[in-house]
Amino acid sequence: ILNNSEEIVTLYRELSHFPSLTSACIGPEVTTQYGGKYCNIYTECSQRDLERAENVKFCRQYLLFHDSQSIVYSGPSGNCTEIKGELLSRESPSGAQKAVLRKTSNSKGEEKQFLEVWEKNRKVKSIELTALEKHGPVYEDDQFGCLAWSHSETHLLYVAEKKRPKAESFFQPKAPELRDEEELAKPEPRDKVIKGDKFVFHEDWGETLGAKSTPTLCVLDIESSNVSVLEGIPEHISPGQAFWSPGDTGVVFTGWWHKPFRLGLRHCTNRRSALFYVDLTGRHCELLSDDTKAVWSPRLSSDQCRIVYLENSALGPHQQCSRLLMYDWYTKLTSTVLEVVPRQSFTGLYCTVLPELFWAADSQRVVLDTAQRSHQELFVVDTPTSSVTSLTKGAPTGSWTLLTIDRDLLVTRFSAPNCPPTLMVAFLPAPGEEAQVTWVCLEEARPLSGIAWAVHTFKPPPKQDNPQYAGLDFEAILLQPSPVPEKAQLPLVVMPHGGPHSVFVASWMLYPAALCRMGFAVLLVNYRGSLGFGQDSVASLPGNVGCQDVNDVQFCVEQMLQEELLDPKRVALLGGSHGGFLACHLIGQYPGTYRACVARNPVVNMASMIGCTDIPDSSRCMTEAGFSYDAVALPDPSQWVEMLRHSPMQYIDQVQTPVLLMLGEDDRRVPPKQGLEYYRALKARGIPTRLLLFPGNNHAISGVEAEADGFMNIALWLIQHLKC
């Protein structure tokens, strides 16, 4: 085991420098004088900069020569260039223009937002949105945000915070006004000021969306530089994910209900929402979908005839298997393309967001990526027939993500537990021939030496089977140092995922890779309830948390200890959120198995968390304890008791394992009071405990400095208590 802190720092620095491909755009097709065709592929990446303690964003471009069916030649065009201040950017439909939302700061530290339009080799427009005072900050997130060109390329659509009237204290001092007679003769337009509202609370949308409360749709007329705020949207709806309707007659958007109050939206695809159309006059707002479900990611077809979107049941598990629906703009009919899948070989759709561009050129097929058990795969879906074909069967084993598709040219990201992200391209074959796709690597990332991995499948013993959902299995991904010295027994780090309805896919992950390179075996457990295994697996967990998921992890660990060269005396737990919930459960229920524990923002007491989390309805509280959520009703005493019974806190007296707690100070999902409650209980019982509190970090604890410092503390905690 690598146990020198300076060498661990060097290792982390090396592995943290691999960039993540975040987006791609395909430029217009150019025909050379000799008849050949080529296009430019523009990519954006994010990379940790440990010295600056921030994620830096940069772009790189590639030239791709092709014959519309296969790639003749491809290669990079120049070096990388850092991008500064860009919040959003979009190419126009023709590719002739590009819109950029940019953030800047002046010498006083005041932030301003500009909307820019670029054309060919120059900037043709730069509009300071902040100075116009038509609205608040523009939304740049993927929950509400958008930057959409009209089909005519004359207008831009975006989402911003609604402008609020100025508020001040009843005792706000008035500044003296010194004006000449000419100024006094002019009427003075003044914003309405509301006294006494200075400290009024405004609800927001929870974790990572704290500054977002009342979104509004805004339109920029590029020629006149005029910004207008669209009217006619119902008062109880928060709009987002908007785009221009066919013919630019209005705007289609997703609207989320915010009555009686807002609940957290991040990673929650179960919030009541619907698809709407509002015309540009604001006099007509039409409902396009069922208004009792949860819908998101509407995408207009290339021929502007159909809208495909995802739908879930409202409330219930915060993520689940989704339907793929299609709305015909001209017949006004909605059809189901893909249904919820209980547990077939194709296990269904599990997408928190669809790619911005995912329609094939024929406007009949769509391409998307989704978890399928412990992998993420690419599929093409034929919307008229609902047939689903894999585009990655026979391709390198790992996880695939679609970045974009244009003129049937696919740009994707591939990675594996031992392979950092790689840029792959291919042409989508004709209908019926999709399985013959040929992938070409544009920017290769070689697999790392020293890491071997495999996916293992487990069937719970009969006494642990869920009678309501009998016969379900689950999986785990095991990373091991390679080669393993003969007869050596490796220390094991067990990592159940958070969620609880989430999944580990066989992709590049910094922490597991770094731990494996240090000499640890790492076990990533996808217990029953994980996404990607069918809706039955998701539905089996509510009402059984703290039991079924705990049993699955423990059974998985015991099986691996029997089958692999692992040291049963050196087993540790590392989990965040619901993974931390499971880690704390396991050291309480199986205190003899685990020698060290690291819990990041763990749920430890569901009963005490329900009043302070941004999602009291779903995971970790009412739904996962087996109850229906009612915004009006308080839990009755028996429900409080049941939530406590499902929580790790009930096993606190049995804990013997040293615990490292890591808490994000700004966590809205699992507030730090949960971890503090556990910390005090452990300290009172004399259990070795250490707590790290990261200011400015939310639930993910993903700030570059916090992430790096957190890893070092984890590594040294494991070394100390596993006696490596």
PDB file of C-alpha atoms in Angstrom, residues 237-461:
ATOM      1  CA  ILE A 237     -45.897  27.590 -12.659  1.00  0.00           C
ATOM      2  CA  SER A 238     -42.112  28.058 -12.854  1.00  0.00           C
ATOM      3  CA  PRO A 239     -40.974  27.835 -16.512  1.00  0.00           C
ATOM      4  CA  GLY A 240     -37.708  26.459 -17.874  1.00  0.00           C
ATOM      5  CA  GLN A 241     -36.091  24.218 -20.540  1.00  0.00           C
ATOM      6  CA  ALA A 242     -37.697  26.394 -23.222  1.00  0.00           C
ATOM      7  CA  PHE A 243     -37.351  26.470 -27.012  1.00  0.00           C
ATOM      8  CA  TRP A 244     -39.052  28.144 -29.980  1.00  0.00           C
ATOM      9  CA  SER A 245     -42.160  26.529 -31.394  1.00  0.00           C
ATOM     10  CA  PRO A 246     -42.393  25.652 -35.100  1.00  0.00           C
ATOM     11  CA  GLY A 247     -42.712  28.844 -37.102  1.00  0.00           C
ATOM     12  CA  ASP A 248     -41.453  30.970 -34.162  1.00  0.00           C
ATOM     13  CA  THR A 249     -45.054  31.719 -33.176  1.00  0.00           C
ATOM     14  CA  GLY A 250     -44.330  31.161 -29.503  1.00  0.00           C
ATOM     15  CA  VAL A 251     -42.360  29.203 -26.948  1.00  0.00           C
ATOM     16  CA  VAL A 252     -42.625  25.629 -25.659  1.00  0.00           C
ATOM     17  CA  PHE A 253     -41.420  25.073 -22.098  1.00  0.00           C
ATOM     18  CA  THR A 254     -41.523  22.784 -19.089  1.00  0.00           C
ATOM     19  CA  GLY A 255     -43.452  24.259 -16.176  1.00  0.00           C
ATOM     20  CA  TRP A 256     -43.008  23.080 -12.579  1.00  0.00           C
ATOM     21  CA  TRP A 257     -45.746  23.571  -9.974  1.00  0.00           C
ATOM     22  CA  HIS A 258     -44.465  25.591  -7.015  1.00  0.00           C
ATOM     23  CA  LYS A 259     -47.636  25.480  -4.925  1.00  0.00           C
ATOM     24  CA  PRO A 260     -48.021  25.039  -1.988  1.00  0.00           C
ATOM     25  CA  PHE A 261     -44.208  25.460  -1.752  1.00  0.00           C
ATOM     26  CA  ARG A 262     -41.033  24.598  -3.637  1.00  0.00           C
ATOM     27  CA  LEU A 263     -39.271  21.275  -3.094  1.00  0.00           C
ATOM     28  CA  GLY A 264     -35.694  20.469  -4.150  1.00  0.00           C
ATOM     29  CA  LEU A 265     -35.347  19.776  -7.881  1.00  0.00           C
ATOM     30  CA  ARG A 266     -31.730  18.650  -8.314  1.00  0.00           C
ATOM     31  CA  HIS A 267     -31.689  14.894  -9.098  1.00  0.00           C
ATOM     32  CA  CYS A 268     -35.469  14.787  -8.518  1.00  0.00           C
ATOM     33  CA  THR A 269     -37.319  13.782 -11.683  1.00  0.00           C
ATOM     34  CA  ASN A 270     -40.551  13.284  -9.726  1.00  0.00           C
ATOM     35  CA  ARG A 271     -41.721  16.889  -9.351  1.00  0.00           C
ATOM     36  CA  ARG A 272     -45.162  17.706 -10.745  1.00  0.00           C
ATOM     37  CA  SER A 273     -44.618  19.447 -14.076  1.00  0.00           C
ATOM     38  CA  ALA A 274     -46.037  19.617 -17.585  1.00  0.00           C
ATOM     39  CA  LEU A 275     -45.332  20.799 -21.108  1.00  0.00           C
ATOM     40  CA  PHE A 276     -46.783  24.190 -22.115  1.00  0.00           C
ATOM     41  CA  TYR A 277     -46.944  26.472 -25.142  1.00  0.00           C
ATOM     42  CA  VAL A 278     -47.262  30.244 -24.810  1.00  0.00           C
ATOM     43  CA  ASP A 279     -47.674  32.550 -27.820  1.00  0.00           C
ATOM     44  CA  LEU A 280     -45.575  35.697 -28.130  1.00  0.00           C
ATOM     45  CA  THR A 281     -48.487  37.967 -27.270  1.00  0.00           C
ATOM     46  CA  GLY A 282     -48.871  36.251 -23.892  1.00  0.00           C
ATOM     47  CA  ARG A 283     -52.622  35.993 -24.398  1.00  0.00           C
ATOM     48  CA  HIS A 284     -52.673  32.246 -24.923  1.00  0.00           C
ATOM     49  CA  CYS A 285     -50.966  29.552 -22.806  1.00  0.00           C
ATOM     50  CA  GLU A 286     -51.787  25.959 -23.734  1.00  0.00           C
ATOM     51  CA  LEU A 287     -51.184  22.738 -21.821  1.00  0.00           C
ATOM     52  CA  LEU A 288     -49.558  20.140 -24.116  1.00  0.00           C
ATOM     53  CA  SER A 289     -49.175  17.177 -21.741  1.00  0.00           C
ATOM     54  CA  ASP A 290     -50.747  15.411 -18.774  1.00  0.00           C
ATOM     55  CA  ASP A 291     -50.664  17.828 -15.828  1.00  0.00           C
ATOM     56  CA  THR A 292     -50.586  15.160 -13.098  1.00  0.00           C
ATOM     57  CA  LYS A 293     -47.124  13.754 -13.964  1.00  0.00           C
ATOM     58  CA  ALA A 294     -43.510  14.903 -13.938  1.00  0.00           C
ATOM     59  CA  VAL A 295     -42.053  15.790 -17.359  1.00  0.00           C
ATOM     60  CA  TRP A 296     -38.732  17.223 -18.526  1.00  0.00           C
ATOM     61  CA  SER A 297     -36.209  17.555 -21.378  1.00  0.00           C
ATOM     62  CA  PRO A 298     -38.569  18.334 -24.313  1.00  0.00           C
ATOM     63  CA  ARG A 299     -36.709  18.169 -27.656  1.00  0.00           C
ATOM     64  CA  LEU A 300     -38.072  19.340 -31.039  1.00  0.00           C
ATOM     65  CA  SER A 301     -37.425  17.155 -34.094  1.00  0.00           C
ATOM     66  CA  SER A 302     -35.294  18.337 -36.997  1.00  0.00           C
ATOM     67  CA  ASP A 303     -38.361  18.779 -39.220  1.00  0.00           C
ATOM     68  CA  GLN A 304     -40.155  20.739 -36.450  1.00  0.00           C
ATOM     69  CA  CYS A 305     -43.086  18.314 -36.365  1.00  0.00           C
ATOM     70  CA  ARG A 306     -42.654  16.341 -33.137  1.00  0.00           C
ATOM     71  CA  ILE A 307     -41.574  16.907 -29.550  1.00  0.00           C
ATOM     72  CA  VAL A 308     -40.115  14.023 -27.576  1.00  0.00           C
ATOM     73  CA  TYR A 309     -39.852  14.283 -23.781  1.00  0.00           C
ATOM     74  CA  LEU A 310     -39.459  12.172 -20.629  1.00  0.00           C
ATOM     75  CA  GLU A 311     -42.185  11.481 -18.084  1.00  0.00           C
ATOM     76  CA  ASN A 312     -42.253  10.019 -14.568  1.00  0.00           C
ATOM     77  CA  SER A 313     -44.929   9.631 -11.938  1.00  0.00           C
ATOM     78  CA  ALA A 314     -45.132  12.657  -9.649  1.00  0.00           C
ATOM     79  CA  LEU A 315     -43.795  12.064  -6.126  1.00  0.00           C
ATOM     80  CA  GLY A 316     -42.635   8.545  -5.205  1.00  0.00           C
ATOM     81  CA  PRO A 317     -38.909   7.669  -5.579  1.00  0.00           C
ATOM     82  CA  HIS A 318     -36.979  10.772  -6.588  1.00  0.00           C
ATOM     83  CA  GLN A 319     -35.526   8.973  -9.630  1.00  0.00           C
ATOM     84  CA  GLN A 320     -37.082   6.024 -11.421  1.00  0.00           C
ATOM     85  CA  CYS A 321     -37.526   4.359 -14.798  1.00  0.00           C
ATOM     86  CA  SER A 322     -39.022   6.887 -17.234  1.00  0.00           C
ATOM     87  CA  ARG A 323     -41.406   6.873 -20.178  1.00  0.00           C
ATOM     88  CA  LEU A 324     -40.410   8.413 -23.500  1.00  0.00           C
ATOM     89  CA  LEU A 325     -43.395  10.284 -24.956  1.00  0.00           C
ATOM     90  CA  MET A 326     -43.921  12.053 -28.284  1.00  0.00           C
ATOM     91  CA  TYR A 327     -46.259  14.972 -28.999  1.00  0.00           C
ATOM     92  CA  ASP A 328     -47.219  15.651 -32.629  1.00  0.00           C
ATOM     93  CA  TRP A 329     -47.335  19.408 -33.165  1.00  0.00           C
ATOM     94  CA  TYR A 330     -49.899  19.274 -35.961  1.00  0.00           C
ATOM     95  CA  THR A 331     -52.268  16.469 -34.891  1.00  0.00           C
ATOM     96  CA  LYS A 332     -51.963  17.462 -31.174  1.00  0.00           C
ATOM     97  CA  LEU A 333     -51.768  13.745 -30.302  1.00  0.00           C
ATOM     98  CA  THR A 334     -49.417  12.244 -27.706  1.00  0.00           C
ATOM     99  CA  SER A 335     -48.053   8.724 -28.061  1.00  0.00           C
ATOM    100  CA  THR A 336     -45.830   6.549 -25.885  1.00  0.00           C
ATOM    101  CA  VAL A 337     -42.546   5.645 -27.581  1.00  0.00           C
ATOM    102  CA  LEU A 338     -41.065   3.660 -24.671  1.00  0.00           C
ATOM    103  CA  GLU A 339     -42.890   2.463 -21.562  1.00  0.00           C
ATOM    104  CA  VAL A 340     -41.599   1.914 -18.052  1.00  0.00           C
ATOM    105  CA  VAL A 341     -39.717  -1.399 -17.998  1.00  0.00           C
ATOM    106  CA  PRO A 342     -40.176  -3.743 -14.996  1.00  0.00           C
ATOM    107  CA  ARG A 343     -37.077  -5.945 -15.574  1.00  0.00           C
ATOM    108  CA  GLN A 344     -36.506  -6.999 -19.217  1.00  0.00           C
ATOM    109  CA  SER A 345     -33.127  -7.314 -20.976  1.00  0.00           C
ATOM    110  CA  PHE A 346     -33.425  -3.659 -22.055  1.00  0.00           C
ATOM    111  CA  THR A 347     -34.007  -2.251 -18.599  1.00  0.00           C
ATOM    112  CA  GLY A 348     -35.534   1.124 -19.585  1.00  0.00           C
ATOM    113  CA  LEU A 349     -34.606   4.803 -19.487  1.00  0.00           C
ATOM    114  CA  TYR A 350     -32.905   6.524 -16.533  1.00  0.00           C
ATOM    115  CA  CYS A 351     -31.960  10.004 -17.787  1.00  0.00           C
ATOM    116  CA  THR A 352     -31.804  13.144 -15.650  1.00  0.00           C
ATOM    117  CA  VAL A 353     -31.472  15.150 -18.881  1.00  0.00           C
ATOM    118  CA  LEU A 354     -31.658  14.347 -22.590  1.00  0.00           C
ATOM    119  CA  PRO A 355     -28.918  15.623 -24.929  1.00  0.00           C
ATOM    120  CA  GLU A 356     -29.708  19.059 -26.362  1.00  0.00           C
ATOM    121  CA  LEU A 357     -29.469  17.592 -29.873  1.00  0.00           C
ATOM    122  CA  PHE A 358     -30.458  13.940 -30.131  1.00  0.00           C
ATOM    123  CA  TRP A 359     -32.686  13.627 -33.223  1.00  0.00           C
ATOM    124  CA  ALA A 360     -31.381  11.821 -36.313  1.00  0.00           C
ATOM    125  CA  ALA A 361     -31.562  13.639 -39.661  1.00  0.00           C
ATOM    126  CA  ASP A 362     -34.646  11.605 -40.654  1.00  0.00           C
ATOM    127  CA  SER A 363     -36.649  13.105 -37.723  1.00  0.00           C
ATOM    128  CA  GLN A 364     -37.814   9.560 -36.944  1.00  0.00           C
ATOM    129  CA  ARG A 365     -35.039   8.241 -34.714  1.00  0.00           C
ATOM    130  CA  VAL A 366     -33.485   9.574 -31.511  1.00  0.00           C
ATOM    131  CA  VAL A 367     -30.135   8.671 -29.922  1.00  0.00           C
ATOM    132  CA  LEU A 368     -29.634   8.698 -26.162  1.00  0.00           C
ATOM    133  CA  ASP A 369     -27.537   7.179 -23.401  1.00  0.00           C
ATOM    134  CA  THR A 370     -28.859   5.478 -20.290  1.00  0.00           C
ATOM    135  CA  ALA A 371     -27.720   3.191 -17.487  1.00  0.00           C
ATOM    136  CA  GLN A 372     -28.170  -0.499 -18.219  1.00  0.00           C
ATOM    137  CA  ARG A 373     -27.290  -2.336 -15.046  1.00  0.00           C
ATOM    138  CA  SER A 374     -23.669  -1.366 -14.236  1.00  0.00           C
ATOM    139  CA  HIS A 375     -22.852   0.157 -17.644  1.00  0.00           C
ATOM    140  CA  GLN A 376     -24.041   3.236 -19.514  1.00  0.00           C
ATOM    141  CA  GLU A 377     -24.874   2.477 -23.125  1.00  0.00           C
ATOM    142  CA  LEU A 378     -25.911   4.320 -26.289  1.00  0.00           C
ATOM    143  CA  PHE A 379     -29.170   3.410 -27.999  1.00  0.00           C
ATOM    144  CA  VAL A 380     -31.046   4.508 -31.088  1.00  0.00           C
ATOM    145  CA  VAL A 381     -34.835   4.504 -30.705  1.00  0.00           C
ATOM    146  CA  ASP A 382     -37.081   4.373 -33.760  1.00  0.00           C
ATOM    147  CA  THR A 383     -40.061   6.484 -32.676  1.00  0.00           C
ATOM    148  CA  PRO A 384     -42.690   5.048 -35.105  1.00  0.00           C
ATOM    149  CA  THR A 385     -41.957   1.412 -34.160  1.00  0.00           C
ATOM    150  CA  SER A 386     -40.543   1.871 -30.617  1.00  0.00           C
ATOM    151  CA  SER A 387     -37.639  -0.439 -31.524  1.00  0.00           C
ATOM    152  CA  VAL A 388     -34.442   0.000 -29.496  1.00  0.00           C
ATOM    153  CA  THR A 389     -30.992  -0.854 -30.871  1.00  0.00           C
ATOM    154  CA  SER A 390     -27.673  -0.664 -29.045  1.00  0.00           C
ATOM    155  CA  LEU A 391     -24.953   1.438 -30.686  1.00  0.00           C
ATOM    156  CA  THR A 392     -22.261   0.191 -28.318  1.00  0.00           C
ATOM    157  CA  LYS A 393     -22.700  -3.565 -28.412  1.00  0.00           C
ATOM    158  CA  GLY A 394     -19.294  -4.951 -29.345  1.00  0.00           C
ATOM    159  CA  ALA A 395     -17.635  -1.564 -28.706  1.00  0.00           C
ATOM    160  CA  PRO A 396     -15.125  -1.087 -25.859  1.00  0.00           C
ATOM    161  CA  THR A 397     -16.657  -2.063 -22.506  1.00  0.00           C
ATOM    162  CA  GLY A 398     -17.347   0.843 -20.170  1.00  0.00           C
ATOM    163  CA  SER A 399     -19.766   3.768 -20.266  1.00  0.00           C
ATOM    164  CA  TRP A 400     -20.858   5.954 -23.194  1.00  0.00           C
ATOM    165  CA  THR A 401     -22.441   9.429 -23.205  1.00  0.00           C
ATOM    166  CA  LEU A 402     -23.869  11.243 -26.233  1.00  0.00           C
ATOM    167  CA  LEU A 403     -22.564  14.813 -26.501  1.00  0.00           C
ATOM    168  CA  THR A 404     -24.323  15.755 -29.743  1.00  0.00           C
ATOM    169  CA  ILE A 405     -25.590  14.529 -33.112  1.00  0.00           C
ATOM    170  CA  ASP A 406     -25.879  16.615 -36.282  1.00  0.00           C
ATOM    171  CA  ARG A 407     -26.425  15.392 -39.842  1.00  0.00           C
ATOM    172  CA  ASP A 408     -26.192  11.886 -38.326  1.00  0.00           C
ATOM    173  CA  LEU A 409     -22.649  12.467 -37.092  1.00  0.00           C
ATOM    174  CA  LEU A 410     -22.434  11.246 -33.476  1.00  0.00           C
ATOM    175  CA  VAL A 411     -19.987  12.773 -30.997  1.00  0.00           C
ATOM    176  CA  THR A 412     -19.693  10.803 -27.764  1.00  0.00           C
ATOM    177  CA  ARG A 413     -17.642  10.401 -24.615  1.00  0.00           C
ATOM    178  CA  PHE A 414     -16.344   6.997 -23.552  1.00  0.00           C
ATOM    179  CA  SER A 415     -14.665   6.055 -20.280  1.00  0.00           C
ATOM    180  CA  ALA A 416     -14.071   3.068 -18.006  1.00  0.00           C
ATOM    181  CA  PRO A 417     -12.873   2.639 -14.397  1.00  0.00           C
ATOM    182  CA  ASN A 418      -9.305   2.386 -15.719  1.00  0.00           C
ATOM    183  CA  CYS A 419      -9.682   4.729 -18.707  1.00  0.00           C
ATOM    184  CA  PRO A 420     -10.196   8.522 -18.474  1.00  0.00           C
ATOM    185  CA  PRO A 421     -12.719  10.134 -20.867  1.00  0.00           C
ATOM    186  CA  THR A 422     -12.086   9.609 -24.578  1.00  0.00           C
ATOM    187  CA  LEU A 423     -13.704  11.431 -27.529  1.00  0.00           C
ATOM    188  CA  MET A 424     -15.365   9.068 -30.027  1.00  0.00           C
ATOM    189  CA  VAL A 425     -17.232   9.811 -33.282  1.00  0.00           C
ATOM    190  CA  ALA A 426     -19.245   7.774 -35.778  1.00  0.00           C
ATOM    191  CA  PHE A 427     -21.936   8.136 -38.419  1.00  0.00           C
ATOM    192  CA  LEU A 428     -25.361   6.759 -37.514  1.00  0.00           C
ATOM    193  CA  PRO A 429     -26.092   3.966 -40.029  1.00  0.00           C
ATOM    194  CA  ALA A 430     -29.356   3.697 -41.927  1.00  0.00           C
ATOM    195  CA  PRO A 431     -32.464   2.345 -40.165  1.00  0.00           C
ATOM    196  CA  GLY A 432     -32.122  -1.363 -39.479  1.00  0.00           C
ATOM    197  CA  GLU A 433     -28.329  -1.259 -39.807  1.00  0.00           C
ATOM    198  CA  GLU A 434     -27.523   0.678 -36.615  1.00  0.00           C
ATOM    199  CA  ALA A 435     -25.695  -2.227 -34.982  1.00  0.00           C
ATOM    200  CA  GLN A 436     -23.006  -1.909 -37.689  1.00  0.00           C
ATOM    201  CA  VAL A 437     -21.841   1.492 -36.407  1.00  0.00           C
ATOM    202  CA  THR A 438     -18.071   2.082 -36.666  1.00  0.00           C
ATOM    203  CA  TRP A 439     -16.467   4.158 -33.907  1.00  0.00           C
ATOM    204  CA  VAL A 440     -13.405   6.348 -34.482  1.00  0.00           C
ATOM    205  CA  CYS A 441     -11.343   7.803 -31.639  1.00  0.00           C
ATOM    206  CA  LEU A 442     -10.596  11.540 -31.994  1.00  0.00           C
ATOM    207  CA  GLU A 443      -8.659  12.081 -28.764  1.00  0.00           C
ATOM    208  CA  GLU A 444      -7.426   8.899 -27.154  1.00  0.00           C
ATOM    209  CA  ALA A 445      -6.907   8.465 -23.430  1.00  0.00           C
ATOM    210  CA  ARG A 446      -4.952   5.287 -22.861  1.00  0.00           C
ATOM    211  CA  PRO A 447      -6.149   2.876 -20.155  1.00  0.00           C
ATOM    212  CA  LEU A 448      -4.125   3.295 -16.988  1.00  0.00           C
ATOM    213  CA  SER A 449      -1.769   0.576 -15.987  1.00  0.00           C
ATOM    214  CA  GLY A 450      -2.192  -0.867 -12.510  1.00  0.00           C
ATOM    215  CA  ILE A 451      -6.030  -1.055 -12.484  1.00  0.00           C
ATOM    216  CA  ALA A 452      -8.097  -4.138 -13.333  1.00  0.00           C
ATOM    217  CA  TRP A 453     -11.886  -4.173 -13.024  1.00  0.00           C
ATOM    218  CA  ALA A 454     -14.829  -6.504 -13.458  1.00  0.00           C
ATOM    219  CA  VAL A 455     -18.588  -6.512 -12.842  1.00  0.00           C
ATOM    220  CA  HIS A 456     -19.947  -9.190 -10.477  1.00  0.00           C
ATOM    221  CA  THR A 457     -23.601 -10.274 -10.243  1.00  0.00           C
ATOM    222  CA  PHE A 458     -25.235 -11.370  -6.977  1.00  0.00           C
ATOM    223  CA  LYS A 459     -28.456 -13.147  -6.127  1.00  0.00           C
ATOM    224  CA  PRO A 460     -29.538 -12.477  -2.533  1.00  0.00           C
ATOM    225  CA  PRO A 461     -30.088 -15.564  -0.383  1.00  0.00           C
TER     226      PRO A 461
END
